[in-house]
Amino acid sequence: MTSYYEIRIFRTPLSQIPIYLSLLLISFSFVCCSDQETTTDLLTVMDPDLDLHLVASSPDIGTPIGLTIDSKGLIYLLETHTHTPLSDYSGPAFDRIMVGEEDQGKITWSIYADSILDGMNLEVDHQDRIYLACKDKILRFTDTDQDRVSDQRELLMHMEASGDIYDHAGIMGIRHRNGTLYISRGNVGSLRWEMKAKDGSNIRGYGDGGNVVKMSIDGETISEVATGFWNPFDLAFNASGHLLLADNDPDSRGPNRLVNIVQGGDYGYKSLYGGSGIHPFLAWNGELPGTLPIASPLGEAPCGVVDLARTNFGTAYHQSMAAAIWEENSIVSIDLVPEESVLNGTPKILIKGGKDFHPVSFAVAPNGDMYFTDWMVRQYPVHDQGRLWKLSGKQAKGNPDPVIDLTTRNTETQDDHQLLQNLESNDPFLRAASRYELGQRSDLQDWTNKWIQSGTNRHIIEAMLTLIGSKDLIESVILKELVQDDNPMIQNTAMRYIASYGRRDMLPALETSLGNGMILEANVPAYLATIRHLQEDFIDEVEKQENRLAKNIRRSLPENYIVSKLSDRRIPPEVRATLVRNADDLKEDASQLQSILESDDEIVQSAILEKFTQIRESSIIQVLKGIVSDKSLSEDTRSKAILALSFQSDDLCSELSALDSEQQTMIYAMEMHRARCAPEEEERRPTSDEEWSNILTNSTGDESRGEWIFRSKFSQCQSCHQVNGWGSTFGPDLSHIGASKSKEQIINSILDPSELMSPEWQGWYVIDTANQYHAGRQIDIGFKNVELLMPDGSFKNFVTPREYGMADISLMPDGLENNLSVQEITDLVAYLVSLK
């Protein structure tokens, strides 16, 4: 029996509803007109001109995921029953496509197609044929006799991989435009993969990111459109012909994103570098030359996207897309403002639900009503529950689907002169599309070297270096010049090219450039990554592709590489210091670092001392005490030695007490105080956040003292945050916090870190089998296990946690001000404000 619910929609934001009314509202948000149990979920529609209706629910539909509507208004709904089912799952054995037609708020369903495995998404073409994206194939269904049952099933494309593909890492989204299918694929967990179309055309990859591919609606001529995604769940064209895609974020780099797809676009991610998303050769928002920026940030676990210009919501939505935010129980609208071919927008809540609202996919009916599926239960394994909703406006039928397709930015019709002009544009999307077109030239190598030598602007050179080509595309003599260029973007891109194509012939030039001080300090991380790429073992493993997972290929520096460079006095001290900063494998070289520490330039000494706040090595304590006692060294260096000593010694009070008065630096008393080495007079401290805020706002601190407080073991700041390359990447980089935040905002973030939390730094919690609470950043969610990145930089896997989810509070703990004196907090605020 199909149930019909009378929905009482409350259009006032929840934050504005008095608490006593909120409790009442939750108790009767749905009035059920059948004998089923009453739902206790509250949906809030933010636009009073839109009406929401529940049109189907379980048991009539179960775990709905994909959705599309044909030209006659028939609704096709993909039920998934093979999406990581648990052993006791009692639902159907296969996925199936249901078809139904709404009549006065009710839908009678029938099975359109059955016996499907790993279904993800649906699409319909101009002939009302249904396309199904499964995680490893694309199928087309046709109902030739119009009885609402498919009688023809065609395999248009299939994907093979070197292992099992996780449900959210294979083929995911599908869209039709002008006889072409656009298909999104996840990163397949760095497996080797190959997509083969019906006509035999194919593309393959290993260690790349997820991508968007295209082929004809008959499964012919498959090719790549764009790459660099994590797990792109869905994609959709907007009214202007832009193709938008919802991409989930890597484990330690966000936010989730809505991106504008262009032919030849690189969006920054490669699975070769693992799941964290952090590597010198990775980008997420266009940070590297040749990569493209996001159109809008999205919340956690974005799924479907849809063009709201097609709806009957009115002209206010004609530049807007909607996105389903599964984890945050919401649907957002994004008003995308164009500037040339660049789109930018900010998400706003359109619909907000309770804990049982998990929207997935959208479809727009011919009359402009918008339907969307609701997974309901917050678990990935199937559960045979679900709902289908309809959101309606009061305006006339929305805009029909346009035929325009801007993925090429019309560059395919332009001549060489115009394409070259495009490369000098400030529009990165136009540059990417033009770069792709130029990359199809038969005389690419000669043409590329000619234009690089012509000394044109950095966009031209960026384009040349990131063109699709071979390892011999650019001559060695030209690459050497680019590696030594004083433009950091050109130098960075040259090293990425050398690394990507395994140009071992460039190793001498790289070494010479480092020794001559030509490698810029900002590009030292890229330099080290390039050296790792050029090791024979790494190149051999990448070429053979015998390792099942590309991310497991070891990328190592030659033995004692960092230490040998630190001993090379030809390399400028600033660069050697940066080598230390960016080396993550110095623990085994700790004893050799000691000898360098005792004899080197103070800039290098300072870098090594900073490193010893991260490496625990008991034998270094005497060396550190010697540096503290050496009055010929600067106070800055000796103070850093005291800081390092505080991280190394379990008895800091004894170590510090042995110093005579002439050996005591500015931070001596500060560290003695924080280590509680001697009884102190009790300080009168504020008793509320309001009092703290008033004192800190109206006090002037010492920013130089504040810097030492930031670095101190006892303040805990540097254990999560980084300033100018030093510290941890677990939390936001604070190098320019004083330019982006006011003094008041900085104070509030210390006193109440949970008041404003960016989605990029969303914390997760796990309650383990011993009922212990753990907080960190989400790395992976499996069938039953959860992996977190912990504050100390380690990865922790919880095999069978009792509970897990998004934390309601910030990962930055409350009460940090209680570890410091009033003056120390005042100094710390002064330091943070000074970071412009």
mmCIF file of C-alpha atoms in Angstrom, residues 302-580:
data_model
loop_
_atom_site.group_PDB
_atom_site.id
_atom_site.type_symbol
_atom_site.label_atom_id
_atom_site.label_comp_id
_atom_site.label_asym_id
_atom_site.label_seq_id
_atom_site.Cartn_x
_atom_site.Cartn_y
_atom_site.Cartn_z
ATOM 1 C CA PRO A 302 28.006 15.734 -1.534
ATOM 2 C CA CYS A 303 25.998 13.530 -3.891
ATOM 3 C CA GLY A 304 23.613 14.702 -6.612
ATOM 4 C CA VAL A 305 23.669 18.052 -8.423
ATOM 5 C CA VAL A 306 20.930 19.636 -10.546
ATOM 6 C CA ASP A 307 20.301 22.824 -12.524
ATOM 7 C CA LEU A 308 17.591 24.842 -10.765
ATOM 8 C CA ALA A 309 16.970 26.925 -13.892
ATOM 9 C CA ARG A 310 14.993 23.930 -15.207
ATOM 10 C CA THR A 311 12.604 24.010 -12.239
ATOM 11 C CA ASN A 312 9.454 26.034 -11.608
ATOM 12 C CA PHE A 313 11.106 27.827 -8.653
ATOM 13 C CA GLY A 314 11.300 31.194 -10.435
ATOM 14 C CA THR A 315 13.865 33.575 -11.881
ATOM 15 C CA ALA A 316 15.744 33.868 -8.570
ATOM 16 C CA TYR A 317 17.118 30.373 -9.256
ATOM 17 C CA HIS A 318 18.057 30.775 -12.933
ATOM 18 C CA GLN A 319 21.796 30.902 -12.173
ATOM 19 C CA SER A 320 21.666 28.330 -9.383
ATOM 20 C CA MET A 321 22.622 24.710 -8.943
ATOM 21 C CA ALA A 322 21.448 22.504 -6.088
ATOM 22 C CA ALA A 323 23.601 19.889 -4.348
ATOM 23 C CA ALA A 324 22.567 17.082 -1.987
ATOM 24 C CA ILE A 325 24.773 17.103 1.134
ATOM 25 C CA TRP A 326 24.262 13.555 2.430
ATOM 26 C CA GLU A 327 26.194 13.756 5.702
ATOM 27 C CA GLU A 328 24.851 17.159 6.730
ATOM 28 C CA ASN A 329 21.160 16.262 6.162
ATOM 29 C CA SER A 330 20.650 19.133 3.773
ATOM 30 C CA ILE A 331 20.202 20.389 0.231
ATOM 31 C CA VAL A 332 22.015 23.588 -0.692
ATOM 32 C CA SER A 333 21.585 26.010 -3.572
ATOM 33 C CA ILE A 334 24.585 27.736 -5.132
ATOM 34 C CA ASP A 335 24.077 30.938 -7.098
ATOM 35 C CA LEU A 336 26.913 30.768 -9.618
ATOM 36 C CA VAL A 337 28.138 34.161 -10.760
ATOM 37 C CA PRO A 338 30.019 34.078 -14.092
ATOM 38 C CA GLU A 339 33.207 36.014 -14.822
ATOM 39 C CA GLU A 340 34.367 35.128 -18.330
ATOM 40 C CA SER A 341 34.119 31.307 -18.211
ATOM 41 C CA VAL A 342 34.830 31.132 -14.480
ATOM 42 C CA LEU A 343 31.931 30.420 -12.121
ATOM 43 C CA ASN A 344 31.967 31.193 -8.409
ATOM 44 C CA GLY A 345 29.328 30.821 -5.719
ATOM 45 C CA THR A 346 28.605 30.164 -2.060
ATOM 46 C CA PRO A 347 26.210 27.439 -0.885
ATOM 47 C CA LYS A 348 23.074 28.384 1.030
ATOM 48 C CA ILE A 349 20.742 25.978 2.784
ATOM 49 C CA LEU A 350 17.633 25.274 0.711
ATOM 50 C CA ILE A 351 16.282 22.350 2.750
ATOM 51 C CA LYS A 352 17.474 21.233 6.178
ATOM 52 C CA GLY A 353 16.445 17.910 7.687
ATOM 53 C CA GLY A 354 16.996 15.892 10.828
ATOM 54 C CA LYS A 355 19.209 12.872 11.398
ATOM 55 C CA ASP A 356 17.057 10.645 9.159
ATOM 56 C CA PHE A 357 17.319 12.866 6.084
ATOM 57 C CA HIS A 358 20.113 11.896 3.658
ATOM 58 C CA PRO A 359 19.378 13.240 0.158
ATOM 59 C CA VAL A 360 21.127 11.630 -2.812
ATOM 60 C CA SER A 361 19.955 12.276 -6.393
ATOM 61 C CA PHE A 362 17.767 14.777 -8.266
ATOM 62 C CA ALA A 363 15.539 14.803 -11.334
ATOM 63 C CA VAL A 364 13.349 17.569 -12.787
ATOM 64 C CA ALA A 365 9.944 16.746 -14.285
ATOM 65 C CA PRO A 366 8.653 18.311 -17.528
ATOM 66 C CA ASN A 367 6.489 20.703 -15.466
ATOM 67 C CA GLY A 368 9.508 21.934 -13.449
ATOM 68 C CA ASP A 369 8.890 20.014 -10.197
ATOM 69 C CA MET A 370 12.106 18.749 -8.619
ATOM 70 C CA TYR A 371 12.213 15.223 -7.188
ATOM 71 C CA PHE A 372 14.969 13.822 -4.992
ATOM 72 C CA THR A 373 15.775 10.515 -3.334
ATOM 73 C CA ASP A 374 16.406 10.178 0.396
ATOM 74 C CA TRP A 375 18.641 7.364 1.697
ATOM 75 C CA MET A 376 17.263 7.993 5.220
ATOM 76 C CA VAL A 377 19.640 5.824 7.283
ATOM 77 C CA ARG A 378 23.123 7.050 8.104
ATOM 78 C CA GLN A 379 24.999 3.974 6.989
ATOM 79 C CA TYR A 380 26.563 2.990 3.680
ATOM 80 C CA PRO A 381 25.403 -0.674 3.648
ATOM 81 C CA VAL A 382 21.919 -1.095 2.154
ATOM 82 C CA HIS A 383 18.934 -1.233 4.512
ATOM 83 C CA ASP A 384 15.855 -1.287 2.215
ATOM 84 C CA GLN A 385 14.446 1.967 3.579
ATOM 85 C CA GLY A 386 14.100 5.266 1.775
ATOM 86 C CA ARG A 387 11.882 8.087 0.525
ATOM 87 C CA LEU A 388 11.168 10.150 -2.557
ATOM 88 C CA TRP A 389 10.364 13.845 -2.199
ATOM 89 C CA LYS A 390 9.001 16.521 -4.536
ATOM 90 C CA LEU A 391 9.786 20.234 -4.260
ATOM 91 C CA SER A 392 7.507 22.538 -6.268
ATOM 92 C CA GLY A 393 7.478 26.241 -7.035
ATOM 93 C CA LYS A 394 4.631 28.490 -8.061
ATOM 94 C CA GLN A 395 6.142 29.806 -11.279
ATOM 95 C CA ALA A 396 5.725 28.666 -14.868
ATOM 96 C CA LYS A 397 7.575 25.667 -16.224
ATOM 97 C CA GLY A 398 11.337 26.093 -15.985
ATOM 98 C CA ASN A 399 13.771 26.539 -18.827
ATOM 99 C CA PRO A 400 14.164 23.494 -21.065
ATOM 100 C CA ASP A 401 17.547 21.826 -21.321
ATOM 101 C CA PRO A 402 19.682 23.946 -23.692
ATOM 102 C CA VAL A 403 21.752 22.243 -26.371
ATOM 103 C CA ILE A 404 24.868 24.289 -25.681
ATOM 104 C CA ASP A 405 27.930 22.468 -24.338
ATOM 105 C CA LEU A 406 30.753 24.687 -23.069
ATOM 106 C CA THR A 407 33.161 21.952 -21.966
ATOM 107 C CA THR A 408 35.462 22.905 -24.856
ATOM 108 C CA ARG A 409 34.908 26.659 -24.429
ATOM 109 C CA ASN A 410 34.433 26.637 -28.232
ATOM 110 C CA THR A 411 38.187 26.241 -28.748
ATOM 111 C CA GLU A 412 37.752 23.372 -31.200
ATOM 112 C CA THR A 413 36.783 25.888 -33.919
ATOM 113 C CA GLN A 414 39.619 28.358 -33.246
ATOM 114 C CA ASP A 415 42.833 28.710 -35.233
ATOM 115 C CA ASP A 416 46.352 28.572 -33.807
ATOM 116 C CA HIS A 417 46.614 32.348 -33.486
ATOM 117 C CA GLN A 418 43.484 32.548 -31.337
ATOM 118 C CA LEU A 419 44.504 29.536 -29.243
ATOM 119 C CA LEU A 420 47.852 31.155 -28.497
ATOM 120 C CA GLN A 421 46.123 34.363 -27.486
ATOM 121 C CA ASN A 422 43.939 32.301 -25.153
ATOM 122 C CA LEU A 423 47.042 31.003 -23.377
ATOM 123 C CA GLU A 424 47.758 34.552 -22.213
ATOM 124 C CA SER A 425 44.256 34.936 -20.788
ATOM 125 C CA ASN A 426 43.639 35.305 -17.066
ATOM 126 C CA ASP A 427 40.853 32.718 -17.423
ATOM 127 C CA PRO A 428 42.383 29.361 -16.335
ATOM 128 C CA PHE A 429 39.515 27.370 -17.893
ATOM 129 C CA LEU A 430 39.994 28.939 -21.306
ATOM 130 C CA ARG A 431 43.736 28.301 -21.020
ATOM 131 C CA ALA A 432 43.124 24.637 -20.161
ATOM 132 C CA ALA A 433 40.764 24.088 -23.107
ATOM 133 C CA SER A 434 43.169 25.853 -25.483
ATOM 134 C CA ARG A 435 46.088 23.854 -24.133
ATOM 135 C CA TYR A 436 44.177 20.665 -24.881
ATOM 136 C CA GLU A 437 43.466 21.714 -28.467
ATOM 137 C CA LEU A 438 47.090 22.663 -29.060
ATOM 138 C CA GLY A 439 48.111 19.305 -27.620
ATOM 139 C CA GLN A 440 46.503 17.531 -30.549
ATOM 140 C CA ARG A 441 49.032 18.981 -33.035
ATOM 141 C CA SER A 442 51.248 16.559 -34.968
ATOM 142 C CA ASP A 443 54.224 18.947 -34.744
ATOM 143 C CA LEU A 444 53.792 19.424 -31.008
ATOM 144 C CA GLN A 445 57.426 18.912 -29.976
ATOM 145 C CA ASP A 446 59.002 21.452 -32.323
ATOM 146 C CA TRP A 447 56.237 23.923 -31.700
ATOM 147 C CA THR A 448 56.473 23.570 -27.889
ATOM 148 C CA ASN A 449 60.230 24.149 -27.700
ATOM 149 C CA LYS A 450 59.936 27.117 -30.056
ATOM 150 C CA TRP A 451 57.384 28.851 -27.884
ATOM 151 C CA ILE A 452 59.173 28.196 -24.609
ATOM 152 C CA GLN A 453 62.361 29.705 -26.045
ATOM 153 C CA SER A 454 60.435 32.758 -27.228
ATOM 154 C CA GLY A 455 60.246 33.970 -23.623
ATOM 155 C CA THR A 456 56.502 34.574 -23.557
ATOM 156 C CA ASN A 457 54.555 35.003 -20.315
ATOM 157 C CA ARG A 458 54.247 32.377 -17.611
ATOM 158 C CA HIS A 459 50.822 31.203 -18.822
ATOM 159 C CA ILE A 460 52.398 30.222 -22.154
ATOM 160 C CA ILE A 461 55.212 28.300 -20.451
ATOM 161 C CA GLU A 462 52.797 26.725 -17.969
ATOM 162 C CA ALA A 463 50.720 25.557 -20.911
ATOM 163 C CA MET A 464 53.709 24.120 -22.756
ATOM 164 C CA LEU A 465 54.879 22.141 -19.746
ATOM 165 C CA THR A 466 51.465 20.670 -18.993
ATOM 166 C CA LEU A 467 50.524 19.777 -22.580
ATOM 167 C CA ILE A 468 49.602 16.175 -23.258
ATOM 168 C CA GLY A 469 52.792 14.705 -24.713
ATOM 169 C CA SER A 470 55.701 12.342 -24.183
ATOM 170 C CA LYS A 471 58.751 12.362 -21.923
ATOM 171 C CA ASP A 472 60.865 13.703 -24.787
ATOM 172 C CA LEU A 473 58.525 16.593 -25.546
ATOM 173 C CA ILE A 474 60.846 19.264 -24.122
ATOM 174 C CA GLU A 475 64.585 19.346 -24.774
ATOM 175 C CA SER A 476 66.981 18.972 -21.826
ATOM 176 C CA VAL A 477 68.707 22.306 -22.392
ATOM 177 C CA ILE A 478 65.363 24.123 -22.236
ATOM 178 C CA LEU A 479 64.263 22.213 -19.136
ATOM 179 C CA LYS A 480 67.494 23.175 -17.370
ATOM 180 C CA GLU A 481 66.803 26.837 -18.040
ATOM 181 C CA LEU A 482 63.269 26.473 -16.678
ATOM 182 C CA VAL A 483 64.459 24.641 -13.547
ATOM 183 C CA GLN A 484 66.738 27.623 -12.839
ATOM 184 C CA ASP A 485 64.076 30.238 -13.631
ATOM 185 C CA ASP A 486 63.500 32.799 -10.888
ATOM 186 C CA ASN A 487 59.725 32.593 -11.363
ATOM 187 C CA PRO A 488 58.584 30.050 -8.728
ATOM 188 C CA MET A 489 55.593 28.923 -10.810
ATOM 189 C CA ILE A 490 57.732 28.166 -13.875
ATOM 190 C CA GLN A 491 60.359 26.367 -11.798
ATOM 191 C CA ASN A 492 57.687 24.336 -9.982
ATOM 192 C CA THR A 493 55.973 23.275 -13.209
ATOM 193 C CA ALA A 494 59.282 22.294 -14.815
ATOM 194 C CA MET A 495 60.056 19.982 -11.890
ATOM 195 C CA ARG A 496 56.565 18.464 -12.046
ATOM 196 C CA TYR A 497 57.114 17.767 -15.746
ATOM 197 C CA ILE A 498 60.509 16.160 -15.059
ATOM 198 C CA ALA A 499 59.037 14.026 -12.279
ATOM 199 C CA SER A 500 55.912 13.004 -14.193
ATOM 200 C CA TYR A 501 57.883 11.732 -17.190
ATOM 201 C CA GLY A 502 60.792 10.219 -15.230
ATOM 202 C CA ARG A 503 63.391 12.415 -16.919
ATOM 203 C CA ARG A 504 66.479 10.954 -15.221
ATOM 204 C CA ASP A 505 68.605 12.841 -17.731
ATOM 205 C CA MET A 506 67.733 15.934 -15.693
ATOM 206 C CA LEU A 507 69.221 14.655 -12.391
ATOM 207 C CA PRO A 508 72.624 16.378 -12.898
ATOM 208 C CA ALA A 509 70.896 19.649 -13.777
ATOM 209 C CA LEU A 510 68.716 19.424 -10.678
ATOM 210 C CA GLU A 511 71.691 18.684 -8.412
ATOM 211 C CA THR A 512 73.688 21.530 -9.974
ATOM 212 C CA SER A 513 70.779 23.924 -9.585
ATOM 213 C CA LEU A 514 70.479 23.063 -5.889
ATOM 214 C CA GLY A 515 74.227 23.428 -5.331
ATOM 215 C CA ASN A 516 74.274 26.788 -7.083
ATOM 216 C CA GLY A 517 71.416 28.105 -5.024
ATOM 217 C CA MET A 518 69.060 28.249 -8.015
ATOM 218 C CA ILE A 519 66.282 26.174 -6.399
ATOM 219 C CA LEU A 520 63.981 28.654 -4.731
ATOM 220 C CA GLU A 521 63.156 28.102 -1.091
ATOM 221 C CA ALA A 522 59.417 27.804 -1.880
ATOM 222 C CA ASN A 523 60.145 24.954 -4.321
ATOM 223 C CA VAL A 524 62.271 22.774 -2.052
ATOM 224 C CA PRO A 525 59.311 20.413 -1.360
ATOM 225 C CA ALA A 526 58.802 20.017 -5.121
ATOM 226 C CA TYR A 527 62.542 19.469 -5.579
ATOM 227 C CA LEU A 528 62.595 16.627 -3.025
ATOM 228 C CA ALA A 529 59.480 15.078 -4.570
ATOM 229 C CA THR A 530 61.179 15.215 -7.998
ATOM 230 C CA ILE A 531 64.303 13.467 -6.697
ATOM 231 C CA ARG A 532 62.111 10.705 -5.257
ATOM 232 C CA HIS A 533 60.356 10.310 -8.615
ATOM 233 C CA LEU A 534 63.631 9.940 -10.483
ATOM 234 C CA GLN A 535 64.920 6.937 -8.531
ATOM 235 C CA GLU A 536 65.235 3.886 -10.773
ATOM 236 C CA ASP A 537 63.208 1.609 -8.476
ATOM 237 C CA PHE A 538 60.286 4.023 -8.502
ATOM 238 C CA ILE A 539 60.332 4.509 -12.280
ATOM 239 C CA ASP A 540 60.581 0.750 -12.809
ATOM 240 C CA GLU A 541 57.599 -0.009 -10.567
ATOM 241 C CA VAL A 542 55.439 2.681 -12.160
ATOM 242 C CA GLU A 543 56.222 1.399 -15.645
ATOM 243 C CA LYS A 544 55.623 -2.265 -14.814
ATOM 244 C CA GLN A 545 52.419 -1.548 -12.827
ATOM 245 C CA GLU A 546 52.888 -4.807 -10.919
ATOM 246 C CA ASN A 547 52.029 -3.279 -7.564
ATOM 247 C CA ARG A 548 48.270 -3.686 -7.216
ATOM 248 C CA LEU A 549 47.957 -0.225 -5.673
ATOM 249 C CA ALA A 550 49.995 2.624 -7.139
ATOM 250 C CA LYS A 551 49.947 4.454 -3.809
ATOM 251 C CA ASN A 552 51.972 1.608 -2.260
ATOM 252 C CA ILE A 553 54.955 2.216 -4.540
ATOM 253 C CA ARG A 554 57.705 3.475 -2.276
ATOM 254 C CA ARG A 555 59.094 6.920 -3.071
ATOM 255 C CA SER A 556 62.446 7.183 -1.295
ATOM 256 C CA LEU A 557 65.358 9.550 -1.352
ATOM 257 C CA PRO A 558 68.839 8.084 -1.807
ATOM 258 C CA GLU A 559 70.420 6.979 1.461
ATOM 259 C CA ASN A 560 71.631 9.892 3.636
ATOM 260 C CA TYR A 561 70.481 12.333 0.959
ATOM 261 C CA ILE A 562 69.345 15.136 3.276
ATOM 262 C CA VAL A 563 72.369 14.820 5.546
ATOM 263 C CA SER A 564 74.723 14.943 2.561
ATOM 264 C CA LYS A 565 73.082 18.131 1.326
ATOM 265 C CA LEU A 566 73.247 19.702 4.757
ATOM 266 C CA SER A 567 77.008 19.127 4.704
ATOM 267 C CA ASP A 568 77.346 20.789 1.300
ATOM 268 C CA ARG A 569 78.299 24.372 2.127
ATOM 269 C CA ARG A 570 77.801 25.443 -1.507
ATOM 270 C CA ILE A 571 74.049 25.244 -0.938
ATOM 271 C CA PRO A 572 72.755 28.456 0.657
ATOM 272 C CA PRO A 573 71.953 28.066 4.374
ATOM 273 C CA GLU A 574 68.339 29.140 3.799
ATOM 274 C CA VAL A 575 67.821 26.309 1.308
ATOM 275 C CA ARG A 576 69.531 23.742 3.533
ATOM 276 C CA ALA A 577 67.281 24.850 6.386
ATOM 277 C CA THR A 578 64.253 24.331 4.169
ATOM 278 C CA LEU A 579 65.495 20.849 3.248
ATOM 279 C CA VAL A 580 65.394 19.971 6.944
#
